[in-house]
Coordinates of C-alpha atoms and ligand atoms in Angstrom, one line a residue:
M1 CA 42.7 40.5 127.7
A2 CA 45.2 41.8 125.2
E3 CA 48.8 40.6 125.6
F4 CA 51.8 41.2 123.3
Q5 CA 55.2 39.7 122.6
E6 CA 57.5 42.3 121.3
K7 CA 61.0 43.7 121.7
Y8 CA 61.0 47.0 123.6
T9 CA 63.8 49.6 123.8
V10 CA 65.4 50.2 127.1
L11 CA 65.1 53.8 128.2
R12 CA 66.9 53.7 131.6
Q13 CA 68.5 51.3 134.0
E14 CA 68.7 52.7 137.5
Q15 CA 70.5 51.1 140.5
L16 CA 68.4 51.9 143.6
A17 CA 70.4 49.9 146.1
D18 CA 73.2 47.3 146.0
D19 CA 71.1 44.6 144.4
I20 CA 67.9 46.5 143.4
F21 CA 67.5 47.9 140.0
R22 CA 64.8 49.5 137.9
L23 CA 64.5 49.0 134.2
S24 CA 62.4 51.4 132.1
L25 CA 61.2 50.4 128.7
D26 CA 59.5 52.2 125.9
A27 CA 56.5 49.8 125.7
P28 CA 53.5 51.6 124.4
K29 CA 51.3 48.5 123.9
I30 CA 51.9 47.2 127.4
A31 CA 51.4 50.6 128.9
A32 CA 48.1 51.0 127.2
A33 CA 46.7 47.6 128.2
A34 CA 48.2 47.0 131.7
Q35 CA 46.3 46.9 134.9
P36 CA 47.9 47.2 138.4
G37 CA 48.9 43.8 139.7
Q38 CA 49.6 42.3 136.2
F39 CA 53.0 41.1 135.2
V40 CA 55.3 40.5 132.2
M41 CA 57.5 37.6 131.2
V42 CA 61.0 38.9 130.2
R43 CA 63.6 37.2 128.2
T44 CA 66.6 38.3 130.2
G45 CA 69.2 37.8 127.5
E46 CA 69.8 36.8 123.9
S47 CA 71.6 33.5 124.7
L48 CA 69.8 30.2 125.6
D49 CA 70.9 30.5 129.2
P50 CA 68.7 31.3 131.0
L51 CA 66.3 29.7 128.6
L52 CA 63.0 30.6 130.4
R53 CA 61.5 34.0 130.6
R54 CA 61.3 35.5 134.1
P55 CA 58.2 37.1 135.6
F56 CA 58.2 40.7 136.9
S57 CA 55.3 42.8 138.1
I58 CA 54.5 46.0 136.3
H59 CA 55.9 48.5 138.7
K60 CA 55.1 51.9 136.9
V61 CA 53.3 53.0 133.9
I62 CA 53.9 56.6 133.0
G63 CA 52.8 57.6 129.5
E64 CA 54.2 54.9 127.2
T65 CA 57.0 54.0 129.6
V66 CA 56.8 50.7 131.6
A67 CA 59.2 50.2 134.5
L68 CA 60.1 47.0 136.2
L69 CA 61.7 47.0 139.7
Y70 CA 63.8 43.9 140.4
K71 CA 66.3 42.4 142.8
V72 CA 69.3 40.4 141.6
V73 CA 68.8 36.9 143.0
G74 CA 70.2 34.7 140.2
K75 CA 71.4 34.4 136.7
G76 CA 68.4 36.0 134.9
T77 CA 68.2 39.1 137.0
R78 CA 72.0 39.5 136.9
V79 CA 71.9 39.4 133.0
L80 CA 69.2 42.0 133.2
T81 CA 71.5 44.5 134.9
S82 CA 73.7 44.5 131.8
L83 CA 71.0 46.2 129.7
G84 CA 71.4 49.9 129.0
P85 CA 69.6 52.7 127.1
G86 CA 69.1 51.7 123.5
D87 CA 69.2 47.9 124.1
S88 CA 66.1 45.9 123.3
V89 CA 64.5 43.3 125.5
D90 CA 61.9 40.7 124.5
V91 CA 58.8 40.9 126.7
V92 CA 55.4 39.2 126.8
G93 CA 52.5 40.9 128.6
P94 CA 50.6 42.2 130.3
L95 CA 49.7 38.9 131.9
G96 CA 47.4 37.6 134.6
R97 CA 44.7 39.1 136.8
G98 CA 45.5 42.3 138.7
F99 CA 44.1 44.0 141.8
D100 CA 40.4 44.8 142.0
L101 CA 40.2 48.4 141.2
D102 CA 36.5 48.8 141.8
G103 CA 36.6 47.2 145.3
P104 CA 35.5 49.1 148.4
G105 CA 37.5 52.0 149.8
P106 CA 39.3 53.2 151.8
R107 CA 41.9 50.6 151.1
C108 CA 45.3 49.9 152.6
L109 CA 48.3 48.8 150.5
V110 CA 50.9 46.7 152.2
G111 CA 54.2 45.8 150.5
G112 CA 57.2 43.8 151.5
G113 CA 60.6 43.7 149.7
M114 CA 60.1 43.4 145.9
G115 CA 56.4 43.0 146.6
I116 CA 56.4 46.8 146.7
A117 CA 56.9 46.8 142.9
P118 CA 53.2 46.4 141.8
L119 CA 51.9 48.7 144.5
Y120 CA 53.3 51.9 142.9
F121 CA 51.2 51.3 139.8
L122 CA 48.2 50.5 142.0
A123 CA 48.7 53.6 144.2
R124 CA 48.7 55.9 141.2
Q125 CA 45.5 54.3 140.0
I126 CA 43.8 54.8 143.4
L127 CA 44.7 58.5 143.2
Q128 CA 42.9 58.8 139.9
Q129 CA 39.8 57.3 141.5
D130 CA 39.5 60.1 144.0
T131 CA 38.0 57.9 146.7
G132 CA 38.7 60.5 149.4
P133 CA 41.5 60.5 152.1
N134 CA 43.6 57.4 151.9
P135 CA 45.0 55.5 154.9
P136 CA 48.8 55.1 155.1
I137 CA 50.6 52.8 152.8
L138 CA 52.7 50.2 154.8
L139 CA 56.1 49.3 153.3
G140 CA 58.7 46.9 154.7
A141 CA 62.2 45.8 153.8
R142 CA 65.3 44.5 155.3
T143 CA 67.1 47.9 155.5
R144 CA 66.8 51.6 154.9
A145 CA 69.0 51.3 151.8
E146 CA 66.4 49.0 150.2
L147 CA 63.4 51.1 151.1
Q148 CA 64.1 54.8 151.3
V149 CA 63.9 55.7 147.6
L150 CA 60.8 53.7 147.1
A151 CA 59.1 55.1 150.2
D152 CA 59.9 58.6 149.1
E153 CA 58.2 58.0 145.7
F154 CA 55.0 57.0 147.4
T155 CA 55.2 60.1 149.7
E156 CA 55.7 62.2 146.6
L157 CA 52.4 60.8 145.2
G158 CA 50.7 62.3 148.4
F159 CA 50.4 59.2 150.5
V160 CA 51.3 58.9 154.1
V161 CA 53.9 56.1 154.2
L162 CA 54.7 54.0 157.3
T163 CA 57.9 52.0 157.0
A164 CA 59.3 49.0 158.8
T165 CA 62.8 47.5 158.5
D166 CA 64.3 44.3 159.9
D167 CA 67.3 46.2 161.2
G168 CA 65.4 49.3 162.4
S169 CA 67.3 51.6 160.1
L170 CA 64.1 53.1 158.8
G171 CA 60.7 53.4 160.6
H172 CA 59.4 50.7 162.8
H173 CA 62.0 48.1 163.9
G174 CA 60.3 44.9 163.1
L175 CA 57.8 43.5 160.6
V176 CA 55.5 45.6 158.5
T177 CA 52.6 43.5 159.5
E178 CA 52.9 44.9 163.1
L179 CA 51.8 48.2 161.7
L180 CA 48.5 46.9 160.2
D181 CA 46.3 46.2 163.2
D182 CA 46.1 49.9 164.2
I183 CA 44.9 50.8 160.7
L184 CA 42.5 47.9 159.9
H185 CA 39.5 49.5 161.6
R186 CA 39.7 52.4 159.1
V187 CA 39.8 50.4 155.9
R188 CA 37.4 48.3 153.8
L189 CA 40.0 46.5 151.7
V190 CA 43.7 45.5 152.1
Q191 CA 45.8 44.8 149.0
V192 CA 49.2 43.2 149.7
C193 CA 52.2 41.9 147.9
G194 CA 55.4 40.4 149.5
P195 CA 56.9 37.2 150.8
V196 CA 54.4 34.4 151.5
P197 CA 54.9 34.5 155.3
M198 CA 54.1 38.2 155.3
M199 CA 51.0 37.8 153.1
R200 CA 49.8 34.8 155.3
T201 CA 50.0 37.0 158.4
V202 CA 48.2 39.9 156.7
A203 CA 45.5 37.4 155.5
R204 CA 45.0 36.2 159.1
Q205 CA 44.8 39.8 160.5
C206 CA 42.2 40.7 157.9
D207 CA 40.3 37.6 158.5
R208 CA 40.1 38.3 162.2
A209 CA 39.0 41.9 161.5
R210 CA 36.6 40.8 158.8
V211 CA 38.3 43.0 156.2
P212 CA 38.5 41.7 152.7
C213 CA 42.1 41.1 151.5
Q214 CA 43.7 40.6 148.1
V215 CA 47.2 39.0 147.8
S216 CA 49.5 39.0 144.9
L217 CA 51.3 35.7 144.8
E218 CA 54.8 34.9 143.5
T219 CA 55.5 31.3 142.5
H220 CA 58.1 29.9 140.2
M221 CA 56.8 30.3 136.6
A222 CA 57.9 28.6 133.5
C223 CA 55.5 29.9 130.8
G224 CA 53.3 32.5 132.5
L225 CA 50.5 31.6 130.1
G226 CA 48.7 28.8 131.7
A227 CA 50.4 26.1 129.6
C228 CA 52.9 24.4 131.9
L229 CA 51.1 24.1 135.2
G230 CA 54.3 25.0 137.0
C231 CA 52.9 27.8 139.1
T232 CA 50.2 26.1 141.2
C233 CA 49.2 27.1 144.7
P234 CA 46.8 25.1 146.9
A235 CA 43.3 26.5 146.9
R236 CA 41.1 26.6 150.0
E237 CA 38.2 25.0 148.2
G238 CA 40.5 22.1 147.2
G239 CA 42.6 21.6 144.1
Y240 CA 45.0 24.3 142.9
K241 CA 45.0 27.8 141.5
H242 CA 47.3 28.6 138.7
V243 CA 49.0 31.8 139.8
C244 CA 49.8 33.0 136.2
K245 CA 46.2 32.7 135.0
D246 CA 43.9 32.7 138.1
G247 CA 46.3 35.3 139.7
P248 CA 48.8 36.6 140.5
V249 CA 46.2 38.5 142.5
L250 CA 43.7 36.4 144.4
S251 CA 41.4 36.9 147.2
A252 CA 43.2 35.8 150.4
D253 CA 40.3 33.5 151.3
E254 CA 40.8 31.6 148.0
V255 CA 44.3 30.4 149.2
A256 CA 45.0 27.4 151.4
W257 CA 47.7 29.1 153.6
I258 CA 50.1 26.5 154.8
Ligands
FAD1 C1 54.0 37.2 139.2 C2 55.4 37.5 139.6 C3 55.8 38.8 139.8 C4 57.2 39.0 140.2 N1 57.6 40.3 140.3 C5 58.8 40.6 140.7 C6 59.3 41.9 140.8 O1 58.5 42.9 140.5 N2 60.6 42.1 141.1 C7 61.4 41.1 141.4 O2 62.6 41.4 141.8 N3 61.0 39.8 141.4 C8 59.7 39.5 141.0 N4 59.3 38.2 140.9 C9 60.3 37.1 141.2 C10 61.2 37.0 139.9 O3 60.5 36.4 138.9 C11 62.4 36.1 140.3 O4 63.2 36.7 141.3 C12 63.3 35.9 139.0 O5 62.6 35.0 138.1 C13 64.6 35.2 139.4 O6 65.3 34.9 138.2 P1 66.8 34.6 138.3 O7 67.2 33.9 137.0 O8 67.6 35.9 138.6 O9 67.0 33.7 139.5 P2 67.0 32.1 139.5 O10 68.4 31.6 139.2 O11 65.9 31.6 138.6 O12 66.7 31.8 141.0 C14 67.5 32.3 142.0 C15 66.9 32.0 143.4 O13 65.6 32.7 143.5 C16 64.6 31.8 143.7 N5 63.4 32.2 143.0 C17 63.3 32.4 141.7 N6 62.0 32.8 141.3 C18 61.3 32.8 142.5 C19 60.0 33.1 142.8 N7 59.1 33.4 141.9 N8 59.6 33.0 144.1 C20 60.5 32.7 145.0 N9 61.8 32.4 144.8 C21 62.2 32.5 143.5 C22 65.1 30.5 143.2 O14 64.5 29.4 143.9 C23 66.6 30.5 143.5 O15 66.8 30.2 144.9 C24 58.0 37.9 140.5 C25 57.6 36.6 140.3 C26 56.3 36.4 139.9 C27 55.8 35.0 139.8
FES2 S1 53.6 29.4 134.7 FE1 53.0 27.9 133.2 S2 51.0 27.4 133.8 FE2 51.5 29.1 135.1

């Protein structure tokens, strides 16, 4: 798989909510090579602190523009917010294994929090495959402020979107996983990205319903290239998977959910 290390020009920095931003880059090589579910490693600033690149899912690919959706949680993501149009940013990617695009349909996408990021790229790809009517996309977040803009963008693509928020400010008041059971009988594949407890729950729901499930895992990553072994997750068959090389997308039944 082709991967590149280059400096790309920032086209846009959008603030979608208090601590959620979207960075659009003019990144033709990544745009041409990327598959939904893959990620990039971003050098967040020019100084040595933070030293390590940070991993981000490829959120959108439109023409030669690649967008990353990110939440400010620490130093690296805070530095990223200072980038504006015309600045350049050093990025390695696309990396890892993405979602199975040839898997059976209809498929249901489930996203929680920043796990929604890779699902937009995936949803656009599904539309191009013309697999017939799609079941609803399920999206969850803490509040309406975090979710509304993103949910609207999936709706604009033509999907029915069911939302859930922790505080009940948008859609179902509760967990997004509580929306899945009613839909599972209509789908042949579930593809999910979000916090580990949410993906563990979805994996169990799918297992009970005998519906295949793919999860996109987020672990701490130092290199993103398979060199440091810093991104392991326990495998059901024993041993470990390296999320950056074997994933980040894995079949849910490959993971030893703890
Ligand atoms: C494959 C992959 C794709 C990702 N995609 C996205 C994305 O699309 N959007 C997005 O906002 N974030 C994404 N992340 C998480 C993102 O990489 C981290 O939030 C980021 O590295 C934090 O950097 P920081 O310097 O701001 O925070 P740090 O100062 O490094 O950490 C701040 C806090 O966040 C915690 N943290 C950092 N990284 C992770 C992680 N990977 N998992 C759980 N907790 C973590 C730390 O333990 C610490 O408590 C992804 C991670 C992976 C592995
Ligand atoms: S992050 Fe270094 S091996 Fe995966």
